[in-house]
mmCIF file with all atom_site columns, C-alpha atoms (C1' of nucleotides) in Angstrom:
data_model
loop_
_atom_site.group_PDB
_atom_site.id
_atom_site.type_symbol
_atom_site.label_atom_id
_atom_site.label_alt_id
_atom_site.label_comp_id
_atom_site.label_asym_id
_atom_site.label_entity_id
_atom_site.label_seq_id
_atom_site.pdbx_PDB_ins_code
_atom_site.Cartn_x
_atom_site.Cartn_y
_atom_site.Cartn_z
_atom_site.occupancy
_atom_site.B_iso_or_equiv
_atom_site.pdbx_formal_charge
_atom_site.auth_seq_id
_atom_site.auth_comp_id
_atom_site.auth_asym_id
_atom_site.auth_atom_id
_atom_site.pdbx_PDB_model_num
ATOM 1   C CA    . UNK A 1 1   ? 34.204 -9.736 35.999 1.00 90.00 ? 1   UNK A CA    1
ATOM 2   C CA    . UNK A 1 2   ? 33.696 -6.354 36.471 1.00 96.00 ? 2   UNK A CA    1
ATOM 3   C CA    . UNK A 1 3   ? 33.069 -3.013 34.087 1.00 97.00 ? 3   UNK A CA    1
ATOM 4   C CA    . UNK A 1 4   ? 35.124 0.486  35.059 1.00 98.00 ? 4   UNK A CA    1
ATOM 5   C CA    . UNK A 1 5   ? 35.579 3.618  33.438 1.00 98.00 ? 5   UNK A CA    1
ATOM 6   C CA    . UNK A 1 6   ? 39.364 5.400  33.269 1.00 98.00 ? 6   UNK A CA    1
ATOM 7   C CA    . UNK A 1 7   ? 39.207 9.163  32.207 1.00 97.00 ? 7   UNK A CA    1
ATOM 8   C CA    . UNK A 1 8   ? 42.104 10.282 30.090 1.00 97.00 ? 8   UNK A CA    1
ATOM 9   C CA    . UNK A 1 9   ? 42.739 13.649 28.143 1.00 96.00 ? 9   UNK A CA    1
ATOM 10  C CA    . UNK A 1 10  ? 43.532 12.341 24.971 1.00 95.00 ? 10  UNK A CA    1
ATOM 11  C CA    . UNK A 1 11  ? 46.047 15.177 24.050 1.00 93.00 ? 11  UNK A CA    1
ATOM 12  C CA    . UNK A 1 12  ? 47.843 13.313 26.852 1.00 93.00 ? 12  UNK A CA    1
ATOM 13  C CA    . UNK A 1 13  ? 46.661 9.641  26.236 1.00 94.00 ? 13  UNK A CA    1
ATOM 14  C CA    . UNK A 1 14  ? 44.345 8.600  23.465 1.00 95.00 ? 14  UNK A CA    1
ATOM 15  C CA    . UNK A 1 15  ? 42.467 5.294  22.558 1.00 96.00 ? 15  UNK A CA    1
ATOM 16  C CA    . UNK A 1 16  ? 44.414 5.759  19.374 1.00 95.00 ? 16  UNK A CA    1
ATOM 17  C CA    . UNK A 1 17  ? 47.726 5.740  21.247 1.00 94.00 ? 17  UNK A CA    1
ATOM 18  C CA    . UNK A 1 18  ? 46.808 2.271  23.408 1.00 95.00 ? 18  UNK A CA    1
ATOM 19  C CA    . UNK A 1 19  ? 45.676 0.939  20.021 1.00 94.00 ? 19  UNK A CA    1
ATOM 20  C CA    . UNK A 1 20  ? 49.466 1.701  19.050 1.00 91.00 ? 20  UNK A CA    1
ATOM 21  C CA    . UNK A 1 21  ? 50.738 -0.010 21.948 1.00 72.00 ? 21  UNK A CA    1
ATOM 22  C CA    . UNK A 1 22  ? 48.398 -3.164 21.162 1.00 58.00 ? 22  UNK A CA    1
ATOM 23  C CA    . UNK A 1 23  ? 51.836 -5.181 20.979 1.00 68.00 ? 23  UNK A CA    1
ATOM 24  C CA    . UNK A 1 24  ? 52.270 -4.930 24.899 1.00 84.00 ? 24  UNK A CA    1
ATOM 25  C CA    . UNK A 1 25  ? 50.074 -3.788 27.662 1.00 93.00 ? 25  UNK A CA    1
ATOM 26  C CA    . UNK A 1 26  ? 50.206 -0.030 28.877 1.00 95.00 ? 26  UNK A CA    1
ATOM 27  C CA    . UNK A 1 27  ? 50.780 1.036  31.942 1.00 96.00 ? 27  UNK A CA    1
ATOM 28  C CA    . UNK A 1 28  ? 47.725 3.326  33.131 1.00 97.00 ? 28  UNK A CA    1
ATOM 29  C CA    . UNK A 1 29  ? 49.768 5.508  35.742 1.00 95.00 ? 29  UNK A CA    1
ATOM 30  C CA    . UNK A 1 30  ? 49.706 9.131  37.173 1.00 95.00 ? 30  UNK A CA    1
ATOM 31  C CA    . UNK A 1 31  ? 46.286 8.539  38.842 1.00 96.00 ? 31  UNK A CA    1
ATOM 32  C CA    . UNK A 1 32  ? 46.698 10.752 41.922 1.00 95.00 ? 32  UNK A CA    1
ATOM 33  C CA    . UNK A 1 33  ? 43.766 10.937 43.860 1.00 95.00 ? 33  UNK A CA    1
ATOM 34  C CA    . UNK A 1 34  ? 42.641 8.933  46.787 1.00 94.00 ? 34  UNK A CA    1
ATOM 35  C CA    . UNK A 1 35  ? 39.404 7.263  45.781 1.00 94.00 ? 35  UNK A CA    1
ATOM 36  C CA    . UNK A 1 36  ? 40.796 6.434  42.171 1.00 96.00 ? 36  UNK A CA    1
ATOM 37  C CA    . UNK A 1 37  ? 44.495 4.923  44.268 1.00 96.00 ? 37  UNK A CA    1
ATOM 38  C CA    . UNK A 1 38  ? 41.856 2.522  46.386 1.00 95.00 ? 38  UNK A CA    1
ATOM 39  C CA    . UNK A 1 39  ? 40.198 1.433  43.060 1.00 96.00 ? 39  UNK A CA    1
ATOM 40  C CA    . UNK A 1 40  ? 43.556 0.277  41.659 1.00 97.00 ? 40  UNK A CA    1
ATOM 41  C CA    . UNK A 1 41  ? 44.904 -1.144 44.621 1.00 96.00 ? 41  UNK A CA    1
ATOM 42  C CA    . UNK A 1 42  ? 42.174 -2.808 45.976 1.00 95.00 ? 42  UNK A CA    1
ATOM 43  C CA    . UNK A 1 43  ? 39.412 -3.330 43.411 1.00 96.00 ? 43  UNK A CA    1
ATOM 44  C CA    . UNK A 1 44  ? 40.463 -3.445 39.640 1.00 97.00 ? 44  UNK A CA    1
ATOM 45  C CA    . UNK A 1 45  ? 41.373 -7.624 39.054 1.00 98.00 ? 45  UNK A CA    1
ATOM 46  C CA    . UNK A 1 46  ? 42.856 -8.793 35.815 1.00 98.00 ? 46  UNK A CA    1
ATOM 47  C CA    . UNK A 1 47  ? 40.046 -9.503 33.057 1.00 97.00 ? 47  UNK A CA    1
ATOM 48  C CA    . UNK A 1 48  ? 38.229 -6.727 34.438 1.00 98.00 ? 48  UNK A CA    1
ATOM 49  C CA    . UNK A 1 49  ? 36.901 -4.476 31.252 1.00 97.00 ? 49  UNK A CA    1
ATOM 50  C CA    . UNK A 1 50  ? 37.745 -0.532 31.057 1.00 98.00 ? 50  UNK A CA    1
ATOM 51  C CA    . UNK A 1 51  ? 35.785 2.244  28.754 1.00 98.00 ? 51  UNK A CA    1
ATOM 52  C CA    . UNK A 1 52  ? 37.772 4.746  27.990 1.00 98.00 ? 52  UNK A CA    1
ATOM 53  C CA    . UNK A 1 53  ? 36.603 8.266  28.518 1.00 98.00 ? 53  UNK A CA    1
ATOM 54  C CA    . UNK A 1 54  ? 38.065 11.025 26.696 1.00 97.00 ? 54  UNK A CA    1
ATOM 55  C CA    . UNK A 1 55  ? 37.961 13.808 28.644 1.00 97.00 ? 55  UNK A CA    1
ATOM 56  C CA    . UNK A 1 56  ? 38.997 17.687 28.870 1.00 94.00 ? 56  UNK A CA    1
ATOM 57  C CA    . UNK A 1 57  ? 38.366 17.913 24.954 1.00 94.00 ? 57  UNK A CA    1
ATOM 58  C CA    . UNK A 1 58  ? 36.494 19.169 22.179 1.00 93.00 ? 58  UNK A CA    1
ATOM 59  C CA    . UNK A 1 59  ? 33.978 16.168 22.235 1.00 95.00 ? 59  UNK A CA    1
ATOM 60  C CA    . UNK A 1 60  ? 34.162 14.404 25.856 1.00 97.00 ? 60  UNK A CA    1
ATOM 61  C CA    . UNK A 1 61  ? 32.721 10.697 25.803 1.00 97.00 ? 61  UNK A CA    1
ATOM 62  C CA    . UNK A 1 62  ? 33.708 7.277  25.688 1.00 98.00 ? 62  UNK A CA    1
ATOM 63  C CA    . UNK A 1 63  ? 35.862 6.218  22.888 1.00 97.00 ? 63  UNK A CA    1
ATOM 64  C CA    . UNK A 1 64  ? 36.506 2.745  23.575 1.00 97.00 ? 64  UNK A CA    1
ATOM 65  C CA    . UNK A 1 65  ? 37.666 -0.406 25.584 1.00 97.00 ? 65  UNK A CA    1
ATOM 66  C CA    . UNK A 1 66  ? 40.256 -2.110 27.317 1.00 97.00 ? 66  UNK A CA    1
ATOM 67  C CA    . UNK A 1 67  ? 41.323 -5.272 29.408 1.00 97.00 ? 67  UNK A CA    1
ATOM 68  C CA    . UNK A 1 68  ? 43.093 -4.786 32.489 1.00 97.00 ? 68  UNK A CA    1
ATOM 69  C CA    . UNK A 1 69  ? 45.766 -7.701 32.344 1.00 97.00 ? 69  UNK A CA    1
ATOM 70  C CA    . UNK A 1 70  ? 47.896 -6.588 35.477 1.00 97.00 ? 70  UNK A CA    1
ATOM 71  C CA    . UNK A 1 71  ? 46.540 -5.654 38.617 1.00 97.00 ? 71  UNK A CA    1
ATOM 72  C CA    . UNK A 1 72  ? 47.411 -2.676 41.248 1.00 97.00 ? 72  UNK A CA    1
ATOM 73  C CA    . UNK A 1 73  ? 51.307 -2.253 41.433 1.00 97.00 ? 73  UNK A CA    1
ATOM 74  C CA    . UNK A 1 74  ? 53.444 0.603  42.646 1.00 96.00 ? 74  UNK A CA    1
ATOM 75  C CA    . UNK A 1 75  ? 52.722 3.384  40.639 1.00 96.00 ? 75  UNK A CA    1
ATOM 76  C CA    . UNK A 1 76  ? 56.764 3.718  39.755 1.00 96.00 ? 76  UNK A CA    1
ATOM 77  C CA    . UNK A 1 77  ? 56.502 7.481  38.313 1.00 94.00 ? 77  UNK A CA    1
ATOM 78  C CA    . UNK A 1 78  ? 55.828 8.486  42.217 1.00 93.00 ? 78  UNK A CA    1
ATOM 79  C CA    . UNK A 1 79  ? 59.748 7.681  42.925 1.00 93.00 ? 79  UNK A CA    1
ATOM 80  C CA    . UNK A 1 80  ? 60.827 9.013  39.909 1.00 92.00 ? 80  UNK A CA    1
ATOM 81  C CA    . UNK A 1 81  ? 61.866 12.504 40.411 1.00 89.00 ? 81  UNK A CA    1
ATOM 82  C CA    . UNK A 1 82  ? 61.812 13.381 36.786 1.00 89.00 ? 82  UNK A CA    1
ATOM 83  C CA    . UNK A 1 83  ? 58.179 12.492 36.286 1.00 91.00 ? 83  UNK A CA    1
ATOM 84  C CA    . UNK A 1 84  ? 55.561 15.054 36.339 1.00 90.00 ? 84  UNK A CA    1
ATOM 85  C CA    . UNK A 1 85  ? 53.727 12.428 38.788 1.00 92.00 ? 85  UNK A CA    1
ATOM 86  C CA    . UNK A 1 86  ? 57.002 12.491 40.821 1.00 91.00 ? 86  UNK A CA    1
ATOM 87  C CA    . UNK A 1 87  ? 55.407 12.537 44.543 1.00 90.00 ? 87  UNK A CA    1
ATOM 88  C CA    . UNK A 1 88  ? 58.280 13.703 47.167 1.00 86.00 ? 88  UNK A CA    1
ATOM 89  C CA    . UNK A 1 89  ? 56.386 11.930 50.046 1.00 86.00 ? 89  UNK A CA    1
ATOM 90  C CA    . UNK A 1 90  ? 56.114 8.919  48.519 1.00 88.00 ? 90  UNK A CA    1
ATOM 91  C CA    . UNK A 1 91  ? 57.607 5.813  50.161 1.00 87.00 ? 91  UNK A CA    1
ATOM 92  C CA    . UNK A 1 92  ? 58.853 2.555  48.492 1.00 89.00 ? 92  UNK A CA    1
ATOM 93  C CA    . UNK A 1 93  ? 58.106 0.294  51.739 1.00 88.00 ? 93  UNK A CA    1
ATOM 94  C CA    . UNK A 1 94  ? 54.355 2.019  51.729 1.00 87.00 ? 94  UNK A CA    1
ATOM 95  C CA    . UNK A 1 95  ? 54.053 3.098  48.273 1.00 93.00 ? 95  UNK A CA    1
ATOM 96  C CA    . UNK A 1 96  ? 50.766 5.500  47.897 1.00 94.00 ? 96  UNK A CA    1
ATOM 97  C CA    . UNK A 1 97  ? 49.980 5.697  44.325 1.00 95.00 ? 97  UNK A CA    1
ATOM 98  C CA    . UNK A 1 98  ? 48.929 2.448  42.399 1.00 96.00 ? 98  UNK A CA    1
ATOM 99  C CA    . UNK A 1 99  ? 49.143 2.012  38.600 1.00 97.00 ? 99  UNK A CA    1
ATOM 100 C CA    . UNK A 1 100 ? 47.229 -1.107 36.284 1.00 98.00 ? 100 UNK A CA    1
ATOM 101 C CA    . UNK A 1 101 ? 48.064 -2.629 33.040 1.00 97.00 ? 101 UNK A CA    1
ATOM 102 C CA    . UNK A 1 102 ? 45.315 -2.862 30.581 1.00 97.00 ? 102 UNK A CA    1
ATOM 103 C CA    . UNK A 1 103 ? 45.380 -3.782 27.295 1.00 96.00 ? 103 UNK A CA    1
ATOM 104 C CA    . UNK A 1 104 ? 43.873 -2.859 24.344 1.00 96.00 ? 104 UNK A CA    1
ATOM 105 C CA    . UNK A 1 105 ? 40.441 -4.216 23.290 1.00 96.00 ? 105 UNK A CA    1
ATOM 106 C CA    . UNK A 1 106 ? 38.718 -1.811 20.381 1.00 96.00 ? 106 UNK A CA    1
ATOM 107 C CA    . UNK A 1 107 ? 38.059 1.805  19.579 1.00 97.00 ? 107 UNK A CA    1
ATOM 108 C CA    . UNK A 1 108 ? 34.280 1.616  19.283 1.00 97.00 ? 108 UNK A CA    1
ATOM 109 C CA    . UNK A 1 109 ? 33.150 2.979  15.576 1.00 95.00 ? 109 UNK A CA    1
ATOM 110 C CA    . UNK A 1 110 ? 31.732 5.915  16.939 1.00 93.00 ? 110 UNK A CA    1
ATOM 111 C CA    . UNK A 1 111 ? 32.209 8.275  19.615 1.00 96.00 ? 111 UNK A CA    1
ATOM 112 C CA    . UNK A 1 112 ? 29.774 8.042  22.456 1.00 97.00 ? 112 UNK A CA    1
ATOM 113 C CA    . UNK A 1 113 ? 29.071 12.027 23.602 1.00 97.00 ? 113 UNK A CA    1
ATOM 114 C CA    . UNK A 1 114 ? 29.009 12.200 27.261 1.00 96.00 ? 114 UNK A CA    1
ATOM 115 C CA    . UNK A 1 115 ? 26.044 15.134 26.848 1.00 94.00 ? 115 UNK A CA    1
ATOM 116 C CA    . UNK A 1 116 ? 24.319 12.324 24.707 1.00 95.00 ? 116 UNK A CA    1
ATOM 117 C CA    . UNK A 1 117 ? 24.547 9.759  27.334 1.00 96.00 ? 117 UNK A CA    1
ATOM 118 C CA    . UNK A 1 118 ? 23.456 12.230 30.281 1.00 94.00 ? 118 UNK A CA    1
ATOM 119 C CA    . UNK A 1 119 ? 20.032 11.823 28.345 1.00 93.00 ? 119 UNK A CA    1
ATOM 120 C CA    . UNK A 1 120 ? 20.020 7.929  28.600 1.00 93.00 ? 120 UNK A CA    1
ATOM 121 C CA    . UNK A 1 121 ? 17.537 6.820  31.418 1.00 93.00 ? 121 UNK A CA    1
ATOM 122 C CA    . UNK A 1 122 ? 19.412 3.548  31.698 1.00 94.00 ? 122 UNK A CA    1
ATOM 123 C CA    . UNK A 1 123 ? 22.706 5.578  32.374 1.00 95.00 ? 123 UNK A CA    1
ATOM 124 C CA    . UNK A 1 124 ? 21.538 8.291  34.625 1.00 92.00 ? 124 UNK A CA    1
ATOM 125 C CA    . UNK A 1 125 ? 22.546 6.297  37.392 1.00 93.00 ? 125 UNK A CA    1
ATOM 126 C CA    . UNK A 1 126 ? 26.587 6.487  36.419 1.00 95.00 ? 126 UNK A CA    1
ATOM 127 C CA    . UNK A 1 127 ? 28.833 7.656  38.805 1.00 95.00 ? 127 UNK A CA    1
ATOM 128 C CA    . UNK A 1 128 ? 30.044 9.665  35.883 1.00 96.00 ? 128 UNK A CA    1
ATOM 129 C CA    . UNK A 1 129 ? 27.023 11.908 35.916 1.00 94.00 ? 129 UNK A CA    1
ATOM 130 C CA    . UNK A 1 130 ? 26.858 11.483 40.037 1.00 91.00 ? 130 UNK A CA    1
ATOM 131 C CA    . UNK A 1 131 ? 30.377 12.068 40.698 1.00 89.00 ? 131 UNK A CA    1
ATOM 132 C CA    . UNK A 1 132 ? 32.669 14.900 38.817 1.00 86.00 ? 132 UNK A CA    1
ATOM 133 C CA    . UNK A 1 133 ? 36.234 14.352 39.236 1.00 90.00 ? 133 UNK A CA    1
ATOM 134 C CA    . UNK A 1 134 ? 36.743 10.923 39.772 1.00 95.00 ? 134 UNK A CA    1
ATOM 135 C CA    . UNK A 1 135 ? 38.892 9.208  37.149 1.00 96.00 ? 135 UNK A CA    1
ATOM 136 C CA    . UNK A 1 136 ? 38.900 5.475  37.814 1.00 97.00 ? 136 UNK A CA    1
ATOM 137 C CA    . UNK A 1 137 ? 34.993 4.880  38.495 1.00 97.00 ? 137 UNK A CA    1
ATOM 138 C CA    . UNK A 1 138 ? 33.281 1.300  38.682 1.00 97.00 ? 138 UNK A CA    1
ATOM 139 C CA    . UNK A 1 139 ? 30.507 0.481  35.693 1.00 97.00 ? 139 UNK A CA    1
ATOM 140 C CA    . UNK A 1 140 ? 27.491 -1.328 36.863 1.00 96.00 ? 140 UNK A CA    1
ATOM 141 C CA    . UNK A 1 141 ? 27.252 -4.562 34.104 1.00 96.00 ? 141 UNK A CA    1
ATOM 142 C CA    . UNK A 1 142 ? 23.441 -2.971 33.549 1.00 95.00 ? 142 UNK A CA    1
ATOM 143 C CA    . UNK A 1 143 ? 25.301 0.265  32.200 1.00 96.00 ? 143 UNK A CA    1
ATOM 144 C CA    . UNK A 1 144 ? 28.244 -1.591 29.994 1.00 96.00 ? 144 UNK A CA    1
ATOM 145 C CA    . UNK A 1 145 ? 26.271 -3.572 28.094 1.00 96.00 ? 145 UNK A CA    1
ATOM 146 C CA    . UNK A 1 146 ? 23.709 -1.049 27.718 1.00 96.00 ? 146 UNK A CA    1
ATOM 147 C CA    . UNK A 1 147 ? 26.532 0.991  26.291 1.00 97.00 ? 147 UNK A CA    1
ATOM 148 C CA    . UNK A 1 148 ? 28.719 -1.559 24.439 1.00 96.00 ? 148 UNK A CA    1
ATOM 149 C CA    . UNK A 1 149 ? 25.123 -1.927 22.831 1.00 95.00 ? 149 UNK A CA    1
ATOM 150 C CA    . UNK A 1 150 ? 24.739 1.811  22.030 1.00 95.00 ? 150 UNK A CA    1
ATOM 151 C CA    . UNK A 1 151 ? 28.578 1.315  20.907 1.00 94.00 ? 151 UNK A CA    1
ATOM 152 C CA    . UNK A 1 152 ? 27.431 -1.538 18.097 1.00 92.00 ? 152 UNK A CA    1
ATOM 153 C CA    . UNK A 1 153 ? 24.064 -0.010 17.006 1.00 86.00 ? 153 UNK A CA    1
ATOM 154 C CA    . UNK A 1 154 ? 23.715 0.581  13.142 1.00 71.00 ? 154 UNK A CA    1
ATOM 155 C CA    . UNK A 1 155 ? 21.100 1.832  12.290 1.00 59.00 ? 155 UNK A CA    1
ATOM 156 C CA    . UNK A 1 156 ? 19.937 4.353  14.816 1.00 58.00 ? 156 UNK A CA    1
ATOM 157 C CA    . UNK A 1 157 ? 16.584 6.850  14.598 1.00 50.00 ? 157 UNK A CA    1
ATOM 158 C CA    . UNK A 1 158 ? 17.125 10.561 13.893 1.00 46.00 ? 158 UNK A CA    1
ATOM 159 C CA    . UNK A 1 159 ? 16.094 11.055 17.193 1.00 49.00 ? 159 UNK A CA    1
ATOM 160 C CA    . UNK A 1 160 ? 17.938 8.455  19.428 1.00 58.00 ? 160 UNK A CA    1
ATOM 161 C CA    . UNK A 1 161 ? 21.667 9.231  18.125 1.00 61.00 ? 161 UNK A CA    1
ATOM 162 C CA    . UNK A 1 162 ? 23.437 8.845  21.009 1.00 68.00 ? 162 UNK A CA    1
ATOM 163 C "C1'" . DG  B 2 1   ? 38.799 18.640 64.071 1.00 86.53 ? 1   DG  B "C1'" 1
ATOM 164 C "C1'" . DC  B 2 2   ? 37.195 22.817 61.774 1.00 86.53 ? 2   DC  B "C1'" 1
ATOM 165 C "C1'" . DC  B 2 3   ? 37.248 25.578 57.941 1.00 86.53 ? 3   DC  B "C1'" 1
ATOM 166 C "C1'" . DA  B 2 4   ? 39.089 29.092 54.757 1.00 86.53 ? 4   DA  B "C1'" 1
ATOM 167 C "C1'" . DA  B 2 5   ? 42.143 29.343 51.025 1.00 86.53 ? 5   DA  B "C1'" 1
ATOM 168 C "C1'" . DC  B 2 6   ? 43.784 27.331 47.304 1.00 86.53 ? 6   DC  B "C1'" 1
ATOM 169 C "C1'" . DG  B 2 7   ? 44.395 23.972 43.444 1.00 86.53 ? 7   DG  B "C1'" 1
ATOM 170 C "C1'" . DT  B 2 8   ? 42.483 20.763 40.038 1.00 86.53 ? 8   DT  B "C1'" 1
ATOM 171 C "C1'" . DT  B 2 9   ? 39.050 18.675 37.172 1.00 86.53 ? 9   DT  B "C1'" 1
ATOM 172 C "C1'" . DG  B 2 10  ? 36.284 18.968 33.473 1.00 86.53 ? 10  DG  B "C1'" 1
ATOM 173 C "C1'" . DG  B 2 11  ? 32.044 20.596 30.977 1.00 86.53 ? 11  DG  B "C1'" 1
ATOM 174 C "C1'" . DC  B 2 12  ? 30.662 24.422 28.443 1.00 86.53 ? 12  DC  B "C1'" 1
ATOM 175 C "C1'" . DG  C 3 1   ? 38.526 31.394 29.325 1.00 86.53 ? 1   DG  C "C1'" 1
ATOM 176 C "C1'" . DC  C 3 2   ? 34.978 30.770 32.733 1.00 86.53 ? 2   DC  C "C1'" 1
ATOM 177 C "C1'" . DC  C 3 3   ? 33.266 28.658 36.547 1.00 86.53 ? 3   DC  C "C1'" 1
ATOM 178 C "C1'" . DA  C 3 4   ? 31.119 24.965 39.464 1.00 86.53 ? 4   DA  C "C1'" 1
ATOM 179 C "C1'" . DA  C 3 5   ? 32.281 21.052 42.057 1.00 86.53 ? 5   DA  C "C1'" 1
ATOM 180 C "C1'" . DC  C 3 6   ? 35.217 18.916 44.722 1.00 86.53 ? 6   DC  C "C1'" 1
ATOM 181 C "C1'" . DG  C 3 7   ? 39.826 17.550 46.950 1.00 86.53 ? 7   DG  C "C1'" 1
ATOM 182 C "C1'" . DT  C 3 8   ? 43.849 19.087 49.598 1.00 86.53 ? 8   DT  C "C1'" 1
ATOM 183 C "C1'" . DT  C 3 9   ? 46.461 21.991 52.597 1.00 86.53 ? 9   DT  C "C1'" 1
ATOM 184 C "C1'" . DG  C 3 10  ? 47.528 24.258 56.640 1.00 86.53 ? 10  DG  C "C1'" 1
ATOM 185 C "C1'" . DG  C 3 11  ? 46.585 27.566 60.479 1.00 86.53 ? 11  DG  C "C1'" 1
ATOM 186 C "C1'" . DC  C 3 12  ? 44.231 27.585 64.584 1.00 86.53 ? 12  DC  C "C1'" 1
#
DNA sequence: GCCAACGTTGGC
DNA sequence: GCCAACGTTGGC
């Protein structure tokens, strides 16, 4: 199984609004960019876990997880000339953009500050920190449970809060 | 194929 | 709002 990390503004999409849609899967579309695309279409495999960055706000970090429970389709907003992902080049027969299902797994207790985890030796390594820009990243296993642990921890020193 | 101009991402 | 980093576009 393997650990990625989807970026999402969540004034757009929040962890609270896939907790909302625990009921059914969401559909994590709009991902236009060429390294993310090959992610999705190639990579991401159903049972895979996602964090769930929350970027372009006040706070930016990871705010949770998810499952993916359907693997790289069509991304259908390309054809859909309505959509703000609405791509004019974009061909049914070789469709470009690729979207995932996931589903909802938890919103961790507490935010995890990305500035915070910059400061982690165990994480320096993430593409996060090596890579701006790049909103469907993979999560080395070392690195989730290091931060599903950081995620759980209750009693934390004054200063280790992460 | 190069590269300048431009657009977007995303932290601060 | 600023700006650095990076991706994309398009002329040549």
């Amino acid at each position: 199984m393997a650990c990625w990390l989807f970026k999402t503004e969540p004034q757009e999409f929040s962890i609270d609004q896939l907790a909302a849609s625990s009921s059914g899967p969401a559909r994590w579309d709009g991902i236009r960019n060429y390294q993310a695309r090959n992610y999705l279409r190639d990579k991401v495999a159903v049972g895979d876990s996602v964090l769930i960055y929350h970027s372009g706000c006040k706070i930016p970090g990871i705010a949770g997880s998810a499952t993916v429970v359907r693997s790289g389709y069509p991304d259908p907003a390309q054809f859909d000339p309505k959509s703000p992902w609405f791509d004019p080049a974009a061909n049914p027969a070789s469709p470009r953009w690729f979207a995932v299902d996931i589903c909802f797994d938890r919103k961790f207790s507490r935010l995890l500050p990305a500035r915070n985890l910059k400061r982690v030796p165990e994480l320096n390594d993430m593409v996060l920190f090596r890579q701006g820009r790049l909103s469907v990243q993979p999560v080395s296993e070392k690195e989730r449970s290091f931060i599903l642990q950081l995620a759980d921890a209750t009693h934390l020193h004054s200063d280790d809060k992460v």
